[in-house]
Coordinates of C-alpha atoms in Angstrom, one line a residue:
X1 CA 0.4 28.7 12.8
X2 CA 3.5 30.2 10.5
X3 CA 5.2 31.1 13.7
X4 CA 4.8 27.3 16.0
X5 CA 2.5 28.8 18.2
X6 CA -0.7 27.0 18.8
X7 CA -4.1 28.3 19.3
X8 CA -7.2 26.9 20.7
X9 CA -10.2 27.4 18.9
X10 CA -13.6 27.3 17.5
X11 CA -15.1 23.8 16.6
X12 CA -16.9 24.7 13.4
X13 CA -14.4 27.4 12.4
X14 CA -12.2 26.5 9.0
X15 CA -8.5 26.1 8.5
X16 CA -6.1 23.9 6.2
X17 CA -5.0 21.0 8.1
X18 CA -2.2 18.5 8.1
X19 CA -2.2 14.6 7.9
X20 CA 0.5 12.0 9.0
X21 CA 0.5 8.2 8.7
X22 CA 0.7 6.3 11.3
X23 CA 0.1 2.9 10.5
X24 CA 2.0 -0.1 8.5
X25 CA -0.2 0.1 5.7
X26 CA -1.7 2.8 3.8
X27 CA -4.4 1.9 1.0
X28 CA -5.3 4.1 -1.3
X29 CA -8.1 3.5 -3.4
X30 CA -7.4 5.7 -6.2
X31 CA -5.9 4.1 -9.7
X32 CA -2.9 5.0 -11.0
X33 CA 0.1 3.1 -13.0
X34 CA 2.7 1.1 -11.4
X35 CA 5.1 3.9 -11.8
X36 CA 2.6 6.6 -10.4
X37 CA 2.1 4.1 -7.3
X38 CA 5.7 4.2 -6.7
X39 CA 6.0 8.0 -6.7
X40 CA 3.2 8.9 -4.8
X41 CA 4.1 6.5 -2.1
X42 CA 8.0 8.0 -2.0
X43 CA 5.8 11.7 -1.8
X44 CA 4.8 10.2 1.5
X45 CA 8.1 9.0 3.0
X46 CA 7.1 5.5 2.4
X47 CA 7.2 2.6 -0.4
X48 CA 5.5 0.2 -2.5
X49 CA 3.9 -2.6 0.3
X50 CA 7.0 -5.5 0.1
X51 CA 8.7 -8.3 1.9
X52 CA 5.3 -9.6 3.1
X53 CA 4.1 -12.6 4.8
X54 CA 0.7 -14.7 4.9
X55 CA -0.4 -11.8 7.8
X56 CA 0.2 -9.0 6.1
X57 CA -1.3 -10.6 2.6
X58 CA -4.4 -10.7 4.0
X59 CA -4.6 -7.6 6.1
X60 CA -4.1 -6.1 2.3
X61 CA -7.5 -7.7 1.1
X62 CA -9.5 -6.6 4.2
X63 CA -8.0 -2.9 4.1
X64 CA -8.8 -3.1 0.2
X65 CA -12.8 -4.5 0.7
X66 CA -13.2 -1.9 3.3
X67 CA -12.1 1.0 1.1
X68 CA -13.3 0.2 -2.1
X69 CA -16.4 -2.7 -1.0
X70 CA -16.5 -5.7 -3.6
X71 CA -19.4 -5.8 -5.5
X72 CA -21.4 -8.3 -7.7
X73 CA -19.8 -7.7 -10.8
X74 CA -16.4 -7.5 -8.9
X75 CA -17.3 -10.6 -7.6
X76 CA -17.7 -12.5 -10.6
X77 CA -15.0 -11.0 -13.0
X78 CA -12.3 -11.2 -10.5
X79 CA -10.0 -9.8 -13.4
X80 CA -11.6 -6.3 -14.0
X81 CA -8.8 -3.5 -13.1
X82 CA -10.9 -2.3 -10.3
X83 CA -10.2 -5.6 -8.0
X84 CA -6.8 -5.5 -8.0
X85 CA -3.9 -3.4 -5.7
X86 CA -0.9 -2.9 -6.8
X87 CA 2.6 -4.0 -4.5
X88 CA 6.0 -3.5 -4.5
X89 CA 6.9 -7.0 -6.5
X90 CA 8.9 -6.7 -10.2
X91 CA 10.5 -9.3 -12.6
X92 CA 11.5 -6.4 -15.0
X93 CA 15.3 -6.7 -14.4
X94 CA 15.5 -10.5 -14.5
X95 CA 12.7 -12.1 -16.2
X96 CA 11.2 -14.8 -13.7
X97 CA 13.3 -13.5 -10.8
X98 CA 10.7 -11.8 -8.8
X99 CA 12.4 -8.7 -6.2
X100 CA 11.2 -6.6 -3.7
X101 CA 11.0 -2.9 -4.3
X102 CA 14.2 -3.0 -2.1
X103 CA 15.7 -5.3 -4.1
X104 CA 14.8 -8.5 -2.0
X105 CA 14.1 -11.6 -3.8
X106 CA 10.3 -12.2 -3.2
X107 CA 10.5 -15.9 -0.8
X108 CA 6.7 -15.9 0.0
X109 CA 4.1 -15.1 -2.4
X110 CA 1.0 -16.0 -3.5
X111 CA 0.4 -16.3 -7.0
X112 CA -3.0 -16.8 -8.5
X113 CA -3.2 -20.3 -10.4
X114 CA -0.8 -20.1 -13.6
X115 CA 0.3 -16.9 -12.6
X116 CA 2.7 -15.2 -13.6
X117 CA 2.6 -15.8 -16.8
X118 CA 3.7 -12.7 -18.7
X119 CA 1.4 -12.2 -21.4
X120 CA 2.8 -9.8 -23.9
X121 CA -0.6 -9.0 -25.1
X122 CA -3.1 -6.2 -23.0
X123 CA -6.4 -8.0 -23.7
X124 CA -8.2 -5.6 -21.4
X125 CA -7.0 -2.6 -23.2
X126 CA -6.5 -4.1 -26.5
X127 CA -2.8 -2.8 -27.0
X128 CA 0.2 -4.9 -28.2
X129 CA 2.8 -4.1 -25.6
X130 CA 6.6 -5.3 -25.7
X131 CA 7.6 -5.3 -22.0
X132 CA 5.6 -8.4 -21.0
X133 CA 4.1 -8.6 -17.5
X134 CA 6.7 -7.6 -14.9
X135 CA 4.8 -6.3 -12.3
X136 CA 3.0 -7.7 -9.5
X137 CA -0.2 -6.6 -7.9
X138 CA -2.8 -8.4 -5.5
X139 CA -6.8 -9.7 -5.7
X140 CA -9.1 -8.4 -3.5
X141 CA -11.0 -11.0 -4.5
X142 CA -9.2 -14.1 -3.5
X143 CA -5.7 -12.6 -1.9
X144 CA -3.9 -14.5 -4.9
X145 CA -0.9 -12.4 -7.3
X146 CA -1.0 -11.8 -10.9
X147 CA 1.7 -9.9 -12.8
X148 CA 0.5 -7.1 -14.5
X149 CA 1.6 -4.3 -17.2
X150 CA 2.7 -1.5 -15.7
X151 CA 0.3 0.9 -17.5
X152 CA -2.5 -0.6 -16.0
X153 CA -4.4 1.4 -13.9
X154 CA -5.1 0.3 -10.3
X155 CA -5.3 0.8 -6.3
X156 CA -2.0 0.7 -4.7
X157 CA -0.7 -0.2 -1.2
X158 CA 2.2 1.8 0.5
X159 CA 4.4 0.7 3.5
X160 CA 5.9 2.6 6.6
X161 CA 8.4 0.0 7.6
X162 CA 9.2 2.1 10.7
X163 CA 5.0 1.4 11.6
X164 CA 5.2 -1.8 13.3
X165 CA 2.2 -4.3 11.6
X166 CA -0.3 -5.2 14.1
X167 CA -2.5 -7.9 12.6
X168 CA -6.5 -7.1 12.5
X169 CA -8.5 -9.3 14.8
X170 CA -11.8 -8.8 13.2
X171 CA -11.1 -10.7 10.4
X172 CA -14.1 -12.4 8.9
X173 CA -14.9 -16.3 8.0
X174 CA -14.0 -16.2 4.7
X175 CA -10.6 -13.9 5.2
X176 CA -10.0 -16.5 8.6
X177 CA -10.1 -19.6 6.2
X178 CA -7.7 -17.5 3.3
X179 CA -5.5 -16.5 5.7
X180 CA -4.8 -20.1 7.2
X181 CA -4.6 -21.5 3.2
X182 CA -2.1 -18.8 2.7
X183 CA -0.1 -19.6 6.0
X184 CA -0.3 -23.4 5.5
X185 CA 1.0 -23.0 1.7
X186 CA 3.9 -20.8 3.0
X187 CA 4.7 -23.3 6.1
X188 CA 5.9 -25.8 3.7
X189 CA 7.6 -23.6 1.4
X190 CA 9.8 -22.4 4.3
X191 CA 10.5 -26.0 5.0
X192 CA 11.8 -26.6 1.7
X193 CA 13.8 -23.6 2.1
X194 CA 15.2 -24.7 4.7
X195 CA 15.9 -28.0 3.9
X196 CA 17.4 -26.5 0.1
X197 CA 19.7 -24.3 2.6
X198 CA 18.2 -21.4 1.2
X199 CA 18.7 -18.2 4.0
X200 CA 16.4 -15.3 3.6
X201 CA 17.4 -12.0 3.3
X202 CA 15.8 -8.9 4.2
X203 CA 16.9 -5.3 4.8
X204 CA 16.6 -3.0 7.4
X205 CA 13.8 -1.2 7.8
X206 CA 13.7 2.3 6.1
X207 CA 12.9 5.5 7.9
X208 CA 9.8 6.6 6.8
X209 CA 9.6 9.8 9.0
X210 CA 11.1 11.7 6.2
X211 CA 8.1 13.3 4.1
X212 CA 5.7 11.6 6.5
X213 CA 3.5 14.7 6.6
X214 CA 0.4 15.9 4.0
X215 CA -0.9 19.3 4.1
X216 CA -3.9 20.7 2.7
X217 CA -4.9 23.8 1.8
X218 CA -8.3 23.1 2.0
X219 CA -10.0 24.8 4.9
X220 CA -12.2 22.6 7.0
X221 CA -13.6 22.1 10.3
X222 CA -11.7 20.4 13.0
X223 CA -13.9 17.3 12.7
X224 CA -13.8 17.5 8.8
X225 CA -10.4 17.9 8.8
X226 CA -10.0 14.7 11.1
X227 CA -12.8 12.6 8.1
X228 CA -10.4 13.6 5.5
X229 CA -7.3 12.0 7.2
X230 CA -9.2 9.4 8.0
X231 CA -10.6 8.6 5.1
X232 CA -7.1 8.4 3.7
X233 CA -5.9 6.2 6.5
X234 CA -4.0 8.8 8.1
X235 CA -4.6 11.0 11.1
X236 CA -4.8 14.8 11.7
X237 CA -0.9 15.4 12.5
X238 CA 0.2 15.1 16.4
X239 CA 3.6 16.8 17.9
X240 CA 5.3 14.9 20.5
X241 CA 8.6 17.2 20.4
X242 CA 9.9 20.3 19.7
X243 CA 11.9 18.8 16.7
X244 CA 8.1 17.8 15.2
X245 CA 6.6 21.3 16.0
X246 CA 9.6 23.2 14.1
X247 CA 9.2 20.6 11.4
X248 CA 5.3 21.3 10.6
X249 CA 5.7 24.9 11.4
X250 CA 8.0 24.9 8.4
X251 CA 5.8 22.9 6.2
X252 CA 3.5 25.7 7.3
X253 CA 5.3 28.4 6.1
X254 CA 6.3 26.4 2.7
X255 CA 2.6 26.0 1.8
X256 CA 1.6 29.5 2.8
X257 CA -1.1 27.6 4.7

């Protein structure tokens, strides 16, 4: 409640709730802009998915299939706006030089065959645009990159950095054989790296405990409640210190929950 105290009650009965992410990876299914991506992951402490490896690549297609399922047309217009995910990948500084959100130069990546080639024409949208194709989201089709215009509209992946990545041991045949293409490709890539004396750079990880709760003003039943977060790959909020139960009880107060 408004005050930090806790209460136990009623199953059924109805109350806004809170939810906190807790994983590496938060997929969110709804399509926005490049831009929109960007802000609504920052809301959430966290940023634009970056810095990723063969793993994590295509962890992003299985979390993508199970959110928003592919489906026969999907399937064979792989370029339709509803396939794709946007991440945290951009030329639009340096044309050609591809960065990380965090300003990283992107080492692996997995560009779709003679991609990127920024096209300064939308063909899907029919618009004549002047910024070219500077930003890079992925398939959920076939894992692969394409660079896109920012005012596209598509799903988007967020990152908690602080959320170590566990990688999904369910994966099925087809994801099994993409994912050992995708590590194969990268192996020798690395090699040449290395032997071209290139060193990799990465930052530290951000916090991303900073904004990491959602409330809702929605009133719901526990189990509801717990859907909801779920269904946005979150969980209902947990409190684990003092610290955490001031923290929420302010977030309380702010949103006259």
């Amino acid at each position: 409640g408004k005050h930090g105290k806790w209460d136990d009650t009623y199953e059924d009965k109805s109350h806004p709730f809170i939810c906190t992410h807790t994983e590496h990876f938060v997929y969110s299914a709804s399509k926005v802009t490049f831009n929109k991506a960007q802000d609504y992951c920052s809301y959430g402490g966290m940023t634009l998915a970056h810095s990723l490896s063969p793993e994590e690549n295509v962890e992003i297609v299985r979390m993508g299939r199970e959110k928003s399922p592919l489906d026969a047309l999907g399937k064979t217009h792989p370029y339709l706006n509803r396939n794709w995910a946007w991440i945290g990948a951009s030329d639009n500084f340096n044309e050609g030089v591809w960065r990380w959100s965090r300003g990283t130069k992107v080492y692996f990546s997995n560009w779709e065959n003679s991609q990127p080639d920024n096209l300064e024409e939308d063909y899907l949208e029919g618009n004549t645009v002047t910024e070219g194709q500077d930003y890079a989201s992925i398939s959920k089709v076939t894992g692969g990159w394409d660079d896109s215009f920012a005012t596209r509209t598509r799903e988007y992946v967020c990152m908690c950095e602080e959320h170590e990545f566990v990688a999904s041991s369910d994966l099925d045949e087809e994801l099994t054989v993409m994912l050992a293409n995708q590590t194969a490709a990268w192996n020798e890539k690395k090699q040449q790296l290395e032997d071209d004396k290139v060193v990799q750079s990465n930052s530290p990880p951000l916090s991303c405990q900073t904004n990491r709760y959602f409330a809702y003003t929605e009133r719901l039943s526990w189990n509801d409640a717990k859907a909801k977060c779920e269904d946005r790959q979150m969980s209902l909020a947990k409190i684990s210190s003092m610290k955490q139960n001031f923290e929420l009880r302010g977030l309380c107060s702010s949103r006259t929950l």
